[in-house]
């Protein structure tokens, strides 16, 4: 079985999120929660809780985003 990119979810305060998802994305989110629950042994009660860790993981592994966030080094003027 392949290893999923997400591990067990941290137990923190719930956050209310309002988002409109296409039905196919919602089905995939529910399926991902099911697979993650089987893999970790901790069922995911609410698949919506996966959205934040998925976004965090996506942004932390996006090289272009990381480069864009880094401050620009000061440019040297030629004299």
mmCIF file of N, CA and C in Angstrom:
data_model
loop_
_atom_site.group_PDB
_atom_site.id
_atom_site.type_symbol
_atom_site.label_atom_id
_atom_site.label_comp_id
_atom_site.label_asym_id
_atom_site.label_seq_id
_atom_site.Cartn_x
_atom_site.Cartn_y
_atom_site.Cartn_z
ATOM 1 N N UNK A 1 0.850 -1.177 0.000
ATOM 2 C CA UNK A 1 0.000 0.000 0.000
ATOM 3 C C UNK A 1 0.892 1.235 0.000
ATOM 4 N N UNK A 2 0.533 2.234 -0.780
ATOM 5 C CA UNK A 2 1.332 3.452 -0.826
ATOM 6 C C UNK A 2 1.050 4.314 0.396
ATOM 7 N N UNK A 3 2.044 5.092 0.773
ATOM 8 C CA UNK A 3 1.948 5.967 1.932
ATOM 9 C C UNK A 3 1.288 7.282 1.520
ATOM 10 N N UNK A 4 0.298 7.724 2.290
ATOM 11 C CA UNK A 4 -0.368 8.995 2.014
ATOM 12 C C UNK A 4 0.499 10.145 2.507
ATOM 13 N N UNK A 5 0.313 11.318 1.948
ATOM 14 C CA UNK A 5 1.099 12.481 2.330
ATOM 15 C C UNK A 5 0.683 13.056 3.676
ATOM 16 N N UNK A 6 -0.535 12.804 4.109
ATOM 17 C CA UNK A 6 -0.992 13.297 5.398
ATOM 18 C C UNK A 6 -0.859 12.215 6.449
ATOM 19 N N UNK A 7 -0.535 12.616 7.651
ATOM 20 C CA UNK A 7 -0.493 11.697 8.777
ATOM 21 C C UNK A 7 -1.692 11.971 9.667
ATOM 22 N N UNK A 8 -1.635 11.504 10.915
ATOM 23 C CA UNK A 8 -2.745 11.762 11.834
ATOM 24 C C UNK A 8 -2.980 13.258 12.003
ATOM 25 N N UNK A 9 -4.239 13.635 12.143
ATOM 26 C CA UNK A 9 -4.581 15.043 12.302
ATOM 27 C C UNK A 9 -4.341 15.490 13.739
ATOM 28 N N UNK A 10 -3.755 16.682 13.917
ATOM 29 C CA UNK A 10 -3.567 17.177 15.288
ATOM 30 C C UNK A 10 -4.913 17.494 15.911
ATOM 31 N N UNK A 11 -4.985 17.302 17.208
ATOM 32 C CA UNK A 11 -6.226 17.585 17.921
ATOM 33 C C UNK A 11 -6.193 19.035 18.374
ATOM 34 N N UNK A 12 -6.809 19.916 17.597
ATOM 35 C CA UNK A 12 -6.855 21.320 17.961
ATOM 36 C C UNK A 12 -8.290 21.820 17.857
ATOM 37 N N UNK A 13 -8.461 23.073 18.165
ATOM 38 C CA UNK A 13 -9.813 23.640 18.166
ATOM 39 C C UNK A 13 -10.403 23.595 16.755
ATOM 40 N N UNK A 14 -11.668 23.202 16.653
ATOM 41 C CA UNK A 14 -12.306 23.178 15.334
ATOM 42 C C UNK A 14 -12.493 24.593 14.789
ATOM 43 N N UNK A 15 -12.403 24.698 13.487
ATOM 44 C CA UNK A 15 -12.577 25.973 12.802
ATOM 45 C C UNK A 15 -13.708 25.806 11.804
ATOM 46 N N UNK A 16 -14.609 26.753 11.805
ATOM 47 C CA UNK A 16 -15.729 26.691 10.876
ATOM 48 C C UNK A 16 -15.274 27.217 9.517
ATOM 49 N N UNK A 17 -15.492 26.408 8.482
ATOM 50 C CA UNK A 17 -15.095 26.768 7.133
ATOM 51 C C UNK A 17 -16.314 26.670 6.228
ATOM 52 N N UNK A 18 -16.495 27.684 5.407
ATOM 53 C CA UNK A 18 -17.551 27.630 4.414
ATOM 54 C C UNK A 18 -16.880 27.636 3.053
ATOM 55 N N UNK A 19 -17.071 26.558 2.328
ATOM 56 C CA UNK A 19 -16.457 26.435 1.009
ATOM 57 C C UNK A 19 -17.393 25.631 0.125
ATOM 58 N N UNK A 20 -17.437 25.993 -1.133
ATOM 59 C CA UNK A 20 -18.263 25.254 -2.079
ATOM 60 C C UNK A 20 -17.331 24.395 -2.927
ATOM 61 N N UNK A 21 -17.532 23.088 -2.848
ATOM 62 C CA UNK A 21 -16.694 22.150 -3.595
ATOM 63 C C UNK A 21 -17.499 21.488 -4.703
ATOM 64 N N UNK A 22 -16.866 21.227 -5.828
ATOM 65 C CA UNK A 22 -17.538 20.399 -6.829
ATOM 66 C C UNK A 22 -17.813 19.021 -6.218
ATOM 67 N N UNK A 23 -18.868 18.390 -6.648
ATOM 68 C CA UNK A 23 -19.249 17.081 -6.092
ATOM 69 C C UNK A 23 -18.114 16.077 -6.210
ATOM 70 N N UNK A 24 -17.379 16.095 -7.317
ATOM 71 C CA UNK A 24 -16.290 15.129 -7.498
ATOM 72 C C UNK A 24 -15.166 15.351 -6.484
ATOM 73 N N UNK A 25 -14.888 16.611 -6.157
ATOM 74 C CA UNK A 25 -13.850 16.901 -5.159
ATOM 75 C C UNK A 25 -14.320 16.448 -3.783
ATOM 76 N N UNK A 26 -15.592 16.663 -3.482
ATOM 77 C CA UNK A 26 -16.117 16.218 -2.190
ATOM 78 C C UNK A 26 -16.052 14.700 -2.073
ATOM 79 N N UNK A 27 -16.402 14.000 -3.137
ATOM 80 C CA UNK A 27 -16.319 12.530 -3.107
ATOM 81 C C UNK A 27 -14.878 12.083 -2.875
ATOM 82 N N UNK A 28 -13.928 12.743 -3.545
ATOM 83 C CA UNK A 28 -12.517 12.394 -3.353
ATOM 84 C C UNK A 28 -12.055 12.707 -1.933
ATOM 85 N N UNK A 29 -12.530 13.806 -1.369
ATOM 86 C CA UNK A 29 -12.174 14.168 -0.001
ATOM 87 C C UNK A 29 -12.695 13.123 0.987
ATOM 88 N N UNK A 30 -13.923 12.683 0.788
ATOM 89 C CA UNK A 30 -14.502 11.642 1.645
ATOM 90 C C UNK A 30 -13.723 10.334 1.491
ATOM 91 N N UNK A 31 -13.383 9.981 0.257
ATOM 92 C CA UNK A 31 -12.611 8.756 0.013
ATOM 93 C C UNK A 31 -11.225 8.859 0.644
ATOM 94 N N UNK A 32 -10.587 10.032 0.532
ATOM 95 C CA UNK A 32 -9.261 10.232 1.131
ATOM 96 C C UNK A 32 -9.353 10.074 2.641
ATOM 97 N N UNK A 33 -10.390 10.640 3.250
ATOM 98 C CA UNK A 33 -10.577 10.523 4.699
ATOM 99 C C UNK A 33 -10.735 9.064 5.098
ATOM 100 N N UNK A 34 -11.441 8.305 4.288
ATOM 101 C CA UNK A 34 -11.634 6.883 4.569
ATOM 102 C C UNK A 34 -10.300 6.134 4.513
ATOM 103 N N UNK A 35 -9.518 6.378 3.466
ATOM 104 C CA UNK A 35 -8.218 5.710 3.328
ATOM 105 C C UNK A 35 -7.280 6.133 4.456
ATOM 106 N N UNK A 36 -7.266 7.428 4.764
ATOM 107 C CA UNK A 36 -6.411 7.929 5.845
ATOM 108 C C UNK A 36 -6.792 7.293 7.174
ATOM 109 N N UNK A 37 -8.077 7.171 7.422
ATOM 110 C CA UNK A 37 -8.538 6.532 8.659
ATOM 111 C C UNK A 37 -8.098 5.088 8.761
ATOM 112 N N UNK A 38 -8.167 4.365 7.645
ATOM 113 C CA UNK A 38 -7.705 2.963 7.649
ATOM 114 C C UNK A 38 -6.198 2.892 7.858
ATOM 115 N N UNK A 39 -5.465 3.810 7.225
ATOM 116 C CA UNK A 39 -4.008 3.780 7.303
ATOM 117 C C UNK A 39 -3.482 4.159 8.687
ATOM 118 N N UNK A 40 -4.114 5.138 9.328
ATOM 119 C CA UNK A 40 -3.633 5.616 10.622
ATOM 120 C C UNK A 40 -4.313 4.927 11.797
ATOM 121 N N UNK A 41 -5.415 4.242 11.528
ATOM 122 C CA UNK A 41 -6.159 3.621 12.617
ATOM 123 C C UNK A 41 -6.996 4.621 13.398
ATOM 124 N N UNK A 42 -7.079 5.849 12.902
ATOM 125 C CA UNK A 42 -7.883 6.888 13.543
ATOM 126 C C UNK A 42 -8.885 7.408 12.526
ATOM 127 N N UNK A 43 -10.135 6.970 12.613
ATOM 128 C CA UNK A 43 -11.118 7.430 11.634
ATOM 129 C C UNK A 43 -11.250 8.948 11.647
ATOM 130 N N UNK A 44 -11.423 9.531 10.464
ATOM 131 C CA UNK A 44 -11.623 10.969 10.330
ATOM 132 C C UNK A 44 -13.129 11.200 10.363
ATOM 133 N N UNK A 45 -13.595 11.809 11.453
ATOM 134 C CA UNK A 45 -15.029 12.003 11.632
ATOM 135 C C UNK A 45 -15.600 12.979 10.608
ATOM 136 N N UNK A 46 -14.828 14.012 10.279
ATOM 137 C CA UNK A 46 -15.315 15.032 9.354
ATOM 138 C C UNK A 46 -14.250 15.279 8.287
ATOM 139 N N UNK A 47 -14.486 14.835 7.060
ATOM 140 C CA UNK A 47 -13.493 15.013 5.997
ATOM 141 C C UNK A 47 -13.089 16.470 5.760
ATOM 142 N N UNK A 48 -13.936 17.424 6.137
ATOM 143 C CA UNK A 48 -13.606 18.842 5.973
ATOM 144 C C UNK A 48 -12.338 19.186 6.752
ATOM 145 N N UNK A 49 -12.069 18.457 7.831
ATOM 146 C CA UNK A 49 -10.866 18.706 8.635
ATOM 147 C C UNK A 49 -9.589 18.402 7.860
ATOM 148 N N UNK A 50 -9.700 17.729 6.733
ATOM 149 C CA UNK A 50 -8.525 17.438 5.916
ATOM 150 C C UNK A 50 -8.090 18.640 5.081
ATOM 151 N N UNK A 51 -8.981 19.577 4.850
ATOM 152 C CA UNK A 51 -8.692 20.681 3.937
ATOM 153 C C UNK A 51 -7.488 21.496 4.390
ATOM 154 N N UNK A 52 -7.441 21.882 5.659
ATOM 155 C CA UNK A 52 -6.336 22.710 6.145
ATOM 156 C C UNK A 52 -4.999 21.975 6.054
ATOM 157 N N UNK A 53 -4.871 20.739 6.566
ATOM 158 C CA UNK A 53 -3.566 20.080 6.438
ATOM 159 C C UNK A 53 -3.174 19.827 4.983
ATOM 160 N N UNK A 54 -4.163 19.590 4.119
ATOM 161 C CA UNK A 54 -3.848 19.400 2.696
ATOM 162 C C UNK A 54 -3.308 20.689 2.095
ATOM 163 N N UNK A 55 -3.945 21.813 2.407
ATOM 164 C CA UNK A 55 -3.469 23.096 1.903
ATOM 165 C C UNK A 55 -2.086 23.437 2.459
ATOM 166 N N UNK A 56 -1.890 23.176 3.760
ATOM 167 C CA UNK A 56 -0.582 23.433 4.363
ATOM 168 C C UNK A 56 0.497 22.603 3.681
ATOM 169 N N UNK A 57 0.196 21.328 3.470
ATOM 170 C CA UNK A 57 1.157 20.433 2.831
ATOM 171 C C UNK A 57 1.445 20.882 1.401
ATOM 172 N N UNK A 58 0.402 21.235 0.682
ATOM 173 C CA UNK A 58 0.563 21.690 -0.689
ATOM 174 C C UNK A 58 1.460 22.925 -0.748
ATOM 175 N N UNK A 59 1.169 23.912 0.090
ATOM 176 C CA UNK A 59 1.943 25.150 0.057
ATOM 177 C C UNK A 59 3.377 24.946 0.533
ATOM 178 N N UNK A 60 3.585 24.062 1.511
ATOM 179 C CA UNK A 60 4.941 23.850 2.014
ATOM 180 C C UNK A 60 5.813 23.086 1.023
ATOM 181 N N UNK A 61 5.202 22.361 0.096
ATOM 182 C CA UNK A 61 5.992 21.599 -0.872
ATOM 183 C C UNK A 61 6.007 22.237 -2.255
ATOM 184 N N UNK A 62 5.390 23.400 -2.398
ATOM 185 C CA UNK A 62 5.353 24.100 -3.686
ATOM 186 C C UNK A 62 6.605 24.976 -3.803
ATOM 187 N N UNK A 63 7.557 24.544 -4.604
ATOM 188 C CA UNK A 63 8.829 25.271 -4.723
ATOM 189 C C UNK A 63 8.640 26.678 -5.271
ATOM 190 N N UNK A 64 7.772 26.829 -6.243
ATOM 191 C CA UNK A 64 7.527 28.148 -6.809
ATOM 192 C C UNK A 64 6.966 29.102 -5.764
ATOM 193 N N UNK A 65 6.078 28.625 -4.930
ATOM 194 C CA UNK A 65 5.496 29.450 -3.872
ATOM 195 C C UNK A 65 6.574 29.824 -2.858
ATOM 196 N N UNK A 66 7.404 28.852 -2.494
ATOM 197 C CA UNK A 66 8.475 29.114 -1.531
ATOM 198 C C UNK A 66 9.432 30.185 -2.064
ATOM 199 N N UNK A 67 9.803 30.054 -3.333
ATOM 200 C CA UNK A 67 10.701 31.043 -3.946
ATOM 201 C C UNK A 67 10.043 32.423 -3.991
ATOM 202 N N UNK A 68 8.772 32.458 -4.325
ATOM 203 C CA UNK A 68 8.062 33.734 -4.430
ATOM 204 C C UNK A 68 7.918 34.420 -3.078
ATOM 205 N N UNK A 69 7.859 33.657 -2.016
ATOM 206 C CA UNK A 69 7.705 34.227 -0.671
ATOM 207 C C UNK A 69 9.006 34.749 -0.104
ATOM 208 N N UNK A 70 10.126 34.239 -0.601
ATOM 209 C CA UNK A 70 11.416 34.683 -0.075
ATOM 210 C C UNK A 70 11.642 36.134 -0.466
ATOM 211 N N UNK A 71 12.196 36.884 0.477
ATOM 212 C CA UNK A 71 12.474 38.280 0.132
ATOM 213 C C UNK A 71 13.530 38.353 -0.974
ATOM 214 N N UNK A 72 13.372 39.329 -1.821
ATOM 215 C CA UNK A 72 14.325 39.527 -2.910
ATOM 216 C C UNK A 72 15.634 40.039 -2.320
ATOM 217 N N UNK A 73 16.755 39.463 -2.736
ATOM 218 C CA UNK A 73 18.034 39.979 -2.236
ATOM 219 C C UNK A 73 18.260 41.382 -2.794
ATOM 220 N N UNK A 74 18.913 42.225 -2.012
ATOM 221 C CA UNK A 74 19.153 43.582 -2.519
ATOM 222 C C UNK A 74 20.035 43.523 -3.759
ATOM 223 N N UNK A 75 19.717 44.362 -4.698
ATOM 224 C CA UNK A 75 20.506 44.359 -5.933
ATOM 225 C C UNK A 75 21.708 45.270 -5.758
ATOM 226 N N UNK A 76 22.802 44.866 -6.352
ATOM 227 C CA UNK A 76 24.019 45.677 -6.287
ATOM 228 C C UNK A 76 24.036 46.612 -7.488
ATOM 229 N N UNK A 77 24.379 47.787 -7.238
ATOM 230 C CA UNK A 77 24.492 48.757 -8.328
ATOM 231 C C UNK A 77 25.911 48.737 -8.851
ATOM 232 N N UNK A 78 26.011 48.718 -10.135
ATOM 233 C CA UNK A 78 27.332 48.807 -10.754
ATOM 234 C C UNK A 78 27.741 50.263 -10.805
ATOM 235 N N UNK A 79 28.953 50.512 -10.460
ATOM 236 C CA UNK A 79 29.435 51.891 -10.500
ATOM 237 C C UNK A 79 30.604 52.017 -11.418
#
